[in-house]
PDB file of C-alpha atoms in Angstrom:
ATOM      1  CA  MET L   1     -11.869  25.796  45.953  1.00 47.00           C
ATOM      2  CA  SER L   2     -10.346  23.060  43.784  1.00 57.00           C
ATOM      3  CA  GLN L   3     -10.406  23.297  40.013  1.00 66.00           C
ATOM      4  CA  PRO L   4     -12.396  20.640  38.087  1.00 75.00           C
ATOM      5  CA  ARG L   5     -10.305  17.953  36.470  1.00 84.00           C
ATOM      6  CA  GLN L   6      -9.457  18.507  32.826  1.00 92.00           C
ATOM      7  CA  SER L   7     -10.886  16.176  30.201  1.00 96.00           C
ATOM      8  CA  ARG L   8      -8.215  14.195  28.393  1.00 97.00           C
ATOM      9  CA  ALA L   9      -7.572  13.551  24.699  1.00 97.00           C
ATOM     10  CA  LEU L  10      -5.198  11.008  23.159  1.00 98.00           C
ATOM     11  CA  VAL L  11      -4.259  11.512  19.498  1.00 98.00           C
ATOM     12  CA  VAL L  12      -2.296   8.727  17.783  1.00 97.00           C
ATOM     13  CA  VAL L  13      -1.071   9.312  14.218  1.00 97.00           C
ATOM     14  CA  ASN L  14       1.061   6.895  12.209  1.00 95.00           C
ATOM     15  CA  THR L  15       2.643   8.214   9.017  1.00 93.00           C
ATOM     16  CA  ASN L  16       5.594   5.902   8.288  1.00 91.00           C
ATOM     17  CA  PHE L  17       5.455   2.114   8.301  1.00 92.00           C
ATOM     18  CA  CYS L  18       7.952  -0.731   8.139  1.00 86.00           C
ATOM     19  CA  SER L  19       8.049  -4.412   9.075  1.00 74.00           C
ATOM     20  CA  SER L  20      10.103  -6.014  11.851  1.00 69.00           C
ATOM     21  CA  GLY L  21      12.764  -6.638   9.209  1.00 67.00           C
ATOM     22  CA  GLY L  22      12.903  -2.967   8.283  1.00 64.00           C
ATOM     23  CA  ASP L  23      11.076  -3.373   4.967  1.00 64.00           C
ATOM     24  CA  VAL L  24       8.533  -0.753   3.948  1.00 62.00           C
ATOM     25  CA  VAL L  25       5.202  -2.597   3.790  1.00 71.00           C
ATOM     26  CA  LEU L  26       2.550   0.116   3.887  1.00 79.00           C
ATOM     27  CA  GLY L  27       2.732   3.481   2.142  1.00 81.00           C
ATOM     28  CA  SER L  28       3.551   6.705   3.968  1.00 83.00           C
ATOM     29  CA  ARG L  29       0.621   8.941   4.909  1.00 88.00           C
ATOM     30  CA  GLY L  30       1.416  12.472   3.780  1.00 84.00           C
ATOM     31  CA  GLY L  31      -0.777  15.137   5.352  1.00 86.00           C
ATOM     32  CA  ALA L  32      -1.724  13.078   8.401  1.00 91.00           C
ATOM     33  CA  LYS L  33       0.845  14.597  10.773  1.00 92.00           C
ATOM     34  CA  ARG L  34      -0.092  18.228  10.179  1.00 93.00           C
ATOM     35  CA  GLU L  35      -3.788  17.365  10.392  1.00 94.00           C
ATOM     36  CA  ALA L  36      -3.308  15.626  13.760  1.00 95.00           C
ATOM     37  CA  GLU L  37      -1.381  18.623  15.083  1.00 96.00           C
ATOM     38  CA  LYS L  38      -4.212  20.981  14.086  1.00 96.00           C
ATOM     39  CA  LEU L  39      -6.791  18.768  15.810  1.00 97.00           C
ATOM     40  CA  SER L  40      -4.619  18.585  18.921  1.00 97.00           C
ATOM     41  CA  ASN L  41      -4.384  22.371  19.044  1.00 97.00           C
ATOM     42  CA  VAL L  42      -8.157  22.748  18.661  1.00 97.00           C
ATOM     43  CA  LEU L  43      -8.825  20.232  21.449  1.00 98.00           C
ATOM     44  CA  ALA L  44      -6.364  22.079  23.690  1.00 97.00           C
ATOM     45  CA  ARG L  45      -8.273  25.312  23.054  1.00 96.00           C
ATOM     46  CA  LEU L  46     -11.448  23.468  24.048  1.00 96.00           C
ATOM     47  CA  ASN L  47      -9.854  22.777  27.442  1.00 95.00           C
ATOM     48  CA  TYR L  48      -8.637  19.220  26.824  1.00 97.00           C
ATOM     49  CA  LYS L  49      -5.325  17.978  28.118  1.00 97.00           C
ATOM     50  CA  VAL L  50      -3.952  16.532  24.882  1.00 97.00           C
ATOM     51  CA  LYS L  51      -1.347  13.830  24.362  1.00 97.00           C
ATOM     52  CA  LEU L  52      -0.209  13.661  20.712  1.00 98.00           C
ATOM     53  CA  MET L  53       1.805  10.579  19.763  1.00 97.00           C
ATOM     54  CA  HIS L  54       3.526   9.896  16.418  1.00 96.00           C
ATOM     55  CA  ASN L  55       4.483   6.587  14.786  1.00 95.00           C
ATOM     56  CA  LYS L  56       3.761   4.043  17.499  1.00 96.00           C
ATOM     57  CA  THR L  57       4.001   0.268  17.143  1.00 95.00           C
ATOM     58  CA  ALA L  58       1.013  -1.972  17.758  1.00 95.00           C
ATOM     59  CA  LYS L  59       2.228  -2.764  21.288  1.00 96.00           C
ATOM     60  CA  GLU L  60       2.996   0.885  22.035  1.00 97.00           C
ATOM     61  CA  ILE L  61      -0.522   1.876  20.965  1.00 97.00           C
ATOM     62  CA  GLU L  62      -2.093  -0.606  23.394  1.00 97.00           C
ATOM     63  CA  ASP L  63       0.284   0.601  26.123  1.00 97.00           C
ATOM     64  CA  LEU L  64      -0.818   4.216  25.561  1.00 97.00           C
ATOM     65  CA  TYR L  65      -4.421   3.270  26.337  1.00 96.00           C
ATOM     66  CA  ARG L  66      -3.383   1.223  29.368  1.00 95.00           C
ATOM     67  CA  GLN L  67      -1.599   4.321  30.700  1.00 95.00           C
ATOM     68  CA  GLU L  68      -4.918   6.180  30.637  1.00 93.00           C
ATOM     69  CA  ARG L  69      -6.145   3.902  33.432  1.00 91.00           C
ATOM     70  CA  CYS L  70      -3.722   5.632  35.805  1.00 89.00           C
ATOM     71  CA  CYS L  71      -4.638   9.202  34.847  1.00 89.00           C
ATOM     72  CA  GLU L  72      -7.068  11.632  36.425  1.00 90.00           C
ATOM     73  CA  HIS L  73      -9.937  12.273  34.030  1.00 92.00           C
ATOM     74  CA  GLY L  74     -12.453  15.053  33.656  1.00 93.00           C
ATOM     75  CA  GLU L  75     -15.903  14.816  32.099  1.00 95.00           C
ATOM     76  CA  TYR L  76     -14.855  13.179  28.809  1.00 96.00           C
ATOM     77  CA  PHE L  77     -12.158  11.084  27.179  1.00 97.00           C
ATOM     78  CA  VAL L  78     -11.574  11.697  23.458  1.00 98.00           C
ATOM     79  CA  SER L  79      -9.230   9.744  21.213  1.00 98.00           C
ATOM     80  CA  ILE L  80      -8.343  10.218  17.555  1.00 97.00           C
ATOM     81  CA  ILE L  81      -6.544   7.409  15.714  1.00 97.00           C
ATOM     82  CA  SER L  82      -5.114   8.101  12.254  1.00 95.00           C
ATOM     83  CA  SER L  83      -3.389   5.187  10.521  1.00 95.00           C
ATOM     84  CA  HIS L  84      -3.666   2.504   7.880  1.00 93.00           C
ATOM     85  CA  GLY L  85      -6.347  -0.044   8.643  1.00 92.00           C
ATOM     86  CA  GLU L  86      -8.753  -2.692   7.472  1.00 92.00           C
ATOM     87  CA  GLU L  87     -12.005  -4.107   8.794  1.00 90.00           C
ATOM     88  CA  GLY L  88     -11.810  -4.148  12.595  1.00 90.00           C
ATOM     89  CA  VAL L  89      -8.140  -3.183  12.936  1.00 94.00           C
ATOM     90  CA  ILE L  90      -5.686  -0.322  12.658  1.00 95.00           C
ATOM     91  CA  PHE L  91      -1.966  -0.798  12.047  1.00 95.00           C
ATOM     92  CA  GLY L  92       0.988   0.236  14.163  1.00 95.00           C
ATOM     93  CA  CYS L  93       4.026   1.784  12.500  1.00 94.00           C
ATOM     94  CA  ASP L  94       5.575  -1.709  12.620  1.00 93.00           C
ATOM     95  CA  SER L  95       2.758  -2.807  10.250  1.00 92.00           C
ATOM     96  CA  GLU L  96       1.309  -5.047  12.969  1.00 94.00           C
ATOM     97  CA  PRO L  97      -2.479  -4.945  13.480  1.00 94.00           C
ATOM     98  CA  VAL L  98      -4.259  -3.727  16.601  1.00 95.00           C
ATOM     99  CA  LYS L  99      -7.847  -4.884  17.001  1.00 94.00           C
ATOM    100  CA  LEU L 100     -10.162  -1.996  17.779  1.00 94.00           C
ATOM    101  CA  THR L 101     -12.057  -4.231  20.190  1.00 92.00           C
ATOM    102  CA  ARG L 102      -8.798  -4.566  22.093  1.00 92.00           C
ATOM    103  CA  ILE L 103      -8.483  -0.794  22.476  1.00 94.00           C
ATOM    104  CA  PHE L 104     -12.109  -0.357  23.508  1.00 93.00           C
ATOM    105  CA  GLN L 105     -11.909  -3.158  26.098  1.00 91.00           C
ATOM    106  CA  ILE L 106      -8.740  -1.725  27.666  1.00 93.00           C
ATOM    107  CA  LEU L 107     -10.860   1.270  28.733  1.00 91.00           C
ATOM    108  CA  SER L 108     -14.018  -0.690  29.590  1.00 86.00           C
ATOM    109  CA  SER L 109     -15.516  -0.441  33.072  1.00 81.00           C
ATOM    110  CA  GLU L 110     -14.220  -3.929  33.899  1.00 84.00           C
ATOM    111  CA  LYS L 111     -10.620  -3.000  33.085  1.00 85.00           C
ATOM    112  CA  CYS L 112     -10.751   0.723  33.921  1.00 83.00           C
ATOM    113  CA  PRO L 113     -13.206   1.562  36.729  1.00 85.00           C
ATOM    114  CA  VAL L 114     -12.066   5.215  36.766  1.00 86.00           C
ATOM    115  CA  LEU L 115     -13.651   5.679  33.309  1.00 87.00           C
ATOM    116  CA  THR L 116     -16.876   3.790  34.052  1.00 88.00           C
ATOM    117  CA  LYS L 117     -19.176   6.834  33.980  1.00 90.00           C
ATOM    118  CA  ILE L 118     -17.089   8.977  31.634  1.00 94.00           C
ATOM    119  CA  PRO L 119     -18.093   9.052  27.930  1.00 95.00           C
ATOM    120  CA  LYS L 120     -15.292   7.664  25.777  1.00 96.00           C
ATOM    121  CA  ILE L 121     -15.324   9.104  22.245  1.00 97.00           C
ATOM    122  CA  PHE L 122     -13.214   7.661  19.415  1.00 97.00           C
ATOM    123  CA  PHE L 123     -12.629   9.075  15.924  1.00 97.00           C
ATOM    124  CA  ILE L 124     -11.013   6.505  13.612  1.00 96.00           C
ATOM    125  CA  GLN L 125      -9.326   7.695  10.396  1.00 94.00           C
ATOM    126  CA  ALA L 126      -8.409   4.437   8.657  1.00 93.00           C
ATOM    127  CA  CYS L 127      -9.556   2.235   5.793  1.00 90.00           C
ATOM    128  CA  ARG L 128     -12.061  -0.514   6.561  1.00 88.00           C
ATOM    129  CA  GLY L 129     -11.553  -2.469   3.349  1.00 81.00           C
ATOM    130  CA  GLY L 130     -10.491  -2.030  -0.255  1.00 75.00           C
ATOM    131  CA  GLU L 131     -13.690  -1.000  -2.045  1.00 70.00           C
ATOM    132  CA  PHE L 132     -14.209   2.453  -3.519  1.00 60.00           C
ATOM    133  CA  ASP L 133     -17.431   4.343  -2.908  1.00 52.00           C
ATOM    134  CA  GLN L 134     -18.704   5.756  -6.204  1.00 49.00           C
ATOM    135  CA  GLY L 135     -21.406   7.745  -4.432  1.00 48.00           C
ATOM    136  CA  VAL L 136     -25.157   7.632  -4.999  1.00 40.00           C
ATOM    137  CA  VAL L 137     -27.713   9.697  -6.861  1.00 36.00           C
ATOM    138  CA  VAL L 138     -29.741  11.556  -4.251  1.00 36.00           C
ATOM    139  CA  GLU L 139     -32.786  11.920  -6.537  1.00 37.00           C
ATOM    140  CA  CYS L 140     -33.501   9.818  -9.586  1.00 33.00           C
ATOM    141  CA  ASP L 141     -36.758   9.265 -11.449  1.00 38.00           C
ATOM    142  CA  SER L 142     -35.637   6.994 -14.266  1.00 33.00           C
ATOM    143  CA  GLY L 143     -33.672   3.846 -14.943  1.00 38.00           C
ATOM    144  CA  GLU L 144     -33.488   0.494 -13.229  1.00 40.00           C
ATOM    145  CA  PRO L 145     -32.068   0.430  -9.711  1.00 37.00           C
ATOM    146  CA  LYS L 146     -28.678  -1.213  -9.338  1.00 40.00           C
ATOM    147  CA  ALA L 147     -28.260  -4.298  -7.212  1.00 40.00           C
ATOM    148  CA  GLU L 148     -27.532  -3.341  -3.627  1.00 43.00           C
ATOM    149  CA  ARG L 149     -24.644  -4.654  -1.557  1.00 44.00           C
ATOM    150  CA  GLU L 150     -25.414  -7.362   0.936  1.00 46.00           C
ATOM    151  CA  PRO L 151     -26.474  -5.737   4.222  1.00 42.00           C
ATOM    152  CA  ASP L 152     -23.487  -5.497   6.520  1.00 46.00           C
ATOM    153  CA  CYS L 153     -23.802  -7.354   9.802  1.00 45.00           C
ATOM    154  CA  PHE L 154     -22.530  -5.781  12.997  1.00 48.00           C
ATOM    155  CA  SER L 155     -18.900  -6.731  13.261  1.00 52.00           C
ATOM    156  CA  GLU L 156     -17.546  -8.066  16.500  1.00 51.00           C
ATOM    157  CA  TYR L 157     -15.750  -4.821  17.258  1.00 48.00           C
ATOM    158  CA  LEU L 158     -19.014  -2.869  17.129  1.00 56.00           C
ATOM    159  CA  SER L 159     -19.983  -4.528  20.412  1.00 71.00           C
ATOM    160  CA  ILE L 160     -18.515  -1.566  22.202  1.00 86.00           C
ATOM    161  CA  PRO L 161     -18.407  -1.191  25.996  1.00 88.00           C
ATOM    162  CA  PRO L 162     -20.944   1.031  27.798  1.00 90.00           C
ATOM    163  CA  GLN L 163     -20.493   4.805  27.629  1.00 93.00           C
ATOM    164  CA  THR L 164     -18.516   4.544  24.396  1.00 94.00           C
ATOM    165  CA  VAL L 165     -18.965   6.264  21.029  1.00 95.00           C
ATOM    166  CA  VAL L 166     -17.006   5.382  17.892  1.00 96.00           C
ATOM    167  CA  MET L 167     -17.032   7.364  14.655  1.00 95.00           C
ATOM    168  CA  PHE L 168     -15.401   5.881  11.566  1.00 94.00           C
ATOM    169  CA  ALA L 169     -14.110   7.740   8.521  1.00 91.00           C
ATOM    170  CA  CYS L 170     -15.902   5.381   6.151  1.00 89.00           C
ATOM    171  CA  SER L 171     -18.435   2.585   5.899  1.00 85.00           C
ATOM    172  CA  PRO L 172     -17.479  -1.082   6.411  1.00 88.00           C
ATOM    173  CA  GLY L 173     -15.515  -2.523   3.503  1.00 85.00           C
ATOM    174  CA  TYR L 174     -14.488   0.824   2.003  1.00 84.00           C
ATOM    175  CA  VAL L 175     -11.330   2.901   1.800  1.00 83.00           C
ATOM    176  CA  ALA L 176     -10.838   6.203   3.629  1.00 84.00           C
ATOM    177  CA  PHE L 177      -9.176   8.946   1.592  1.00 78.00           C
ATOM    178  CA  LEU L 178      -6.095  10.940   2.571  1.00 80.00           C
ATOM    179  CA  ASN L 179      -3.854  13.293   0.601  1.00 78.00           C
ATOM    180  CA  VAL L 180      -1.103  15.825   1.358  1.00 78.00           C
ATOM    181  CA  PHE L 181      -3.740  18.281   2.600  1.00 82.00           C
ATOM    182  CA  GLY L 182      -5.313  15.791   5.022  1.00 83.00           C
ATOM    183  CA  SER L 183      -8.257  13.401   5.097  1.00 88.00           C
ATOM    184  CA  MET L 184     -11.875  14.039   4.157  1.00 86.00           C
ATOM    185  CA  PHE L 185     -13.064  12.856   7.561  1.00 93.00           C
ATOM    186  CA  LEU L 186     -10.715  14.624   9.951  1.00 95.00           C
ATOM    187  CA  GLN L 187     -10.775  17.834   7.914  1.00 93.00           C
ATOM    188  CA  ALA L 188     -14.568  17.839   8.282  1.00 93.00           C
ATOM    189  CA  LEU L 189     -14.228  17.162  12.009  1.00 96.00           C
ATOM    190  CA  LEU L 190     -11.718  20.001  12.301  1.00 95.00           C
ATOM    191  CA  LYS L 191     -14.095  22.377  10.522  1.00 94.00           C
ATOM    192  CA  VAL L 192     -16.941  21.470  12.868  1.00 95.00           C
ATOM    193  CA  LEU L 193     -14.807  21.819  16.014  1.00 97.00           C
ATOM    194  CA  GLU L 194     -13.605  25.245  14.880  1.00 96.00           C
ATOM    195  CA  GLY L 195     -17.143  26.428  14.131  1.00 94.00           C
ATOM    196  CA  GLU L 196     -20.308  27.022  16.086  1.00 95.00           C
ATOM    197  CA  GLU L 197     -21.358  23.393  15.517  1.00 94.00           C
ATOM    198  CA  ARG L 198     -19.001  22.409  18.339  1.00 96.00           C
ATOM    199  CA  HIS L 199     -21.747  23.447  20.769  1.00 96.00           C
ATOM    200  CA  LEU L 200     -24.094  20.755  19.448  1.00 96.00           C
ATOM    201  CA  ALA L 201     -24.872  17.526  21.260  1.00 97.00           C
ATOM    202  CA  LEU L 202     -22.427  14.822  20.183  1.00 97.00           C
ATOM    203  CA  ASN L 203     -24.854  12.837  18.026  1.00 95.00           C
ATOM    204  CA  ARG L 204     -25.864  15.995  16.133  1.00 96.00           C
ATOM    205  CA  LEU L 205     -22.220  17.058  15.781  1.00 96.00           C
ATOM    206  CA  MET L 206     -21.319  13.677  14.280  1.00 96.00           C
ATOM    207  CA  THR L 207     -24.286  13.877  11.907  1.00 95.00           C
ATOM    208  CA  ARG L 208     -22.978  17.273  10.815  1.00 94.00           C
ATOM    209  CA  VAL L 209     -19.572  15.698  10.064  1.00 94.00           C
ATOM    210  CA  ASN L 210     -21.362  13.052   7.976  1.00 91.00           C
ATOM    211  CA  TRP L 211     -23.095  15.815   6.019  1.00 89.00           C
ATOM    212  CA  GLU L 212     -19.854  17.727   5.431  1.00 89.00           C
ATOM    213  CA  VAL L 213     -18.074  14.672   4.036  1.00 86.00           C
ATOM    214  CA  ALA L 214     -21.041  13.430   1.995  1.00 81.00           C
ATOM    215  CA  PHE L 215     -21.817  16.725   0.257  1.00 76.00           C
ATOM    216  CA  HIS L 216     -18.569  18.705   0.281  1.00 61.00           C
ATOM    217  CA  CYS L 217     -15.889  16.059  -0.290  1.00 54.00           C
ATOM    218  CA  GLN L 218     -14.870  13.823  -3.160  1.00 56.00           C
ATOM    219  CA  ALA L 219     -11.617  12.312  -4.361  1.00 50.00           C
ATOM    220  CA  ARG L 220      -9.529  13.814  -7.145  1.00 49.00           C
ATOM    221  CA  GLY L 221      -6.741  12.527  -9.361  1.00 47.00           C
ATOM    222  CA  THR L 222      -6.605   8.743  -9.782  1.00 50.00           C
ATOM    223  CA  TYR L 223      -9.852   8.226  -7.880  1.00 48.00           C
ATOM    224  CA  GLN L 224     -11.670  11.239  -9.303  1.00 50.00           C
ATOM    225  CA  GLY L 225     -15.274  11.405  -8.144  1.00 53.00           C
ATOM    226  CA  CYS L 226     -15.092   8.711  -5.479  1.00 66.00           C
ATOM    227  CA  LYS L 227     -16.875   9.522  -2.221  1.00 65.00           C
ATOM    228  CA  GLU L 228     -16.685   8.605   1.439  1.00 78.00           C
ATOM    229  CA  MET L 229     -19.416   8.057   4.020  1.00 85.00           C
ATOM    230  CA  PRO L 230     -18.500   8.267   7.704  1.00 90.00           C
ATOM    231  CA  CYS L 231     -20.662   6.476  10.229  1.00 90.00           C
ATOM    232  CA  PHE L 232     -20.831   6.178  13.992  1.00 93.00           C
ATOM    233  CA  VAL L 233     -22.101   3.844  16.675  1.00 93.00           C
ATOM    234  CA  THR L 234     -23.031   4.887  20.204  1.00 93.00           C
ATOM    235  CA  ASN L 235     -24.484   3.386  23.322  1.00 91.00           C
ATOM    236  CA  LEU L 236     -24.664   6.561  25.381  1.00 92.00           C
ATOM    237  CA  LEU L 237     -27.865   6.936  27.368  1.00 89.00           C
ATOM    238  CA  GLN L 238     -27.910  10.709  27.427  1.00 91.00           C
ATOM    239  CA  GLU L 239     -26.979  13.698  25.277  1.00 95.00           C
ATOM    240  CA  VAL L 240     -23.459  14.990  25.879  1.00 96.00           C
ATOM    241  CA  PHE L 241     -21.767  18.202  24.781  1.00 97.00           C
ATOM    242  CA  PRO L 242     -18.027  17.353  24.872  1.00 97.00           C
ATOM    243  CA  PHE L 243     -16.775  20.282  22.778  1.00 97.00           C
ATOM    244  CA  SER L 244     -18.942  23.129  24.066  1.00 91.00           C
ATOM    245  CA  ALA L 245     -16.133  24.789  26.004  1.00 68.00           C
TER     246      ALA L 245
END
């Protein structure tokens, strides 16, 4: 009796950046490497076949996802990307941008029939802009309300292919925090995957990550008190339990 195919996970973490001329353009990302290794170990314990890749250029990152087209997949495909970024893109270690839409489309049913019915789950640890989230007052019964930001339209890259889920470390336009101990977002994800919450349906698990970051995390030092609000988009048609190993 043949064994079921193992689900696959691709973890890409960029910590050091330079330009094509060798100049350092973007700052190093202390804490990201160790964090990615911990997440890779947890996914392996949850019966994923994990590929962990460090410091890849923009082209190499796209090539990694193209290689997944030739692999045998189990029930799920999970990918974690940890890098510098801005709205709609993440950066390779060569400081060149990679559009997230590009990554998602590489694994779409049109380009990758083998993954047509398999849920594809992305966790993106990267900035989506340069604004700092000062947080909100949960309950307030006095004072004039502040002017709200313009409602954010769905960006082009949120038009994700079918059977795809994307969770971002922060809201559109804002920074995502990282220090030598790791990031708010991926540390919260790690905590959930190591706990009993891993048995939850994916949408409930992601909501739990949101709660962890919103209520248990805030920046210190230079950006003392600043917050972060993860968010996710999904077009799955059914509940899935990708981490209930």
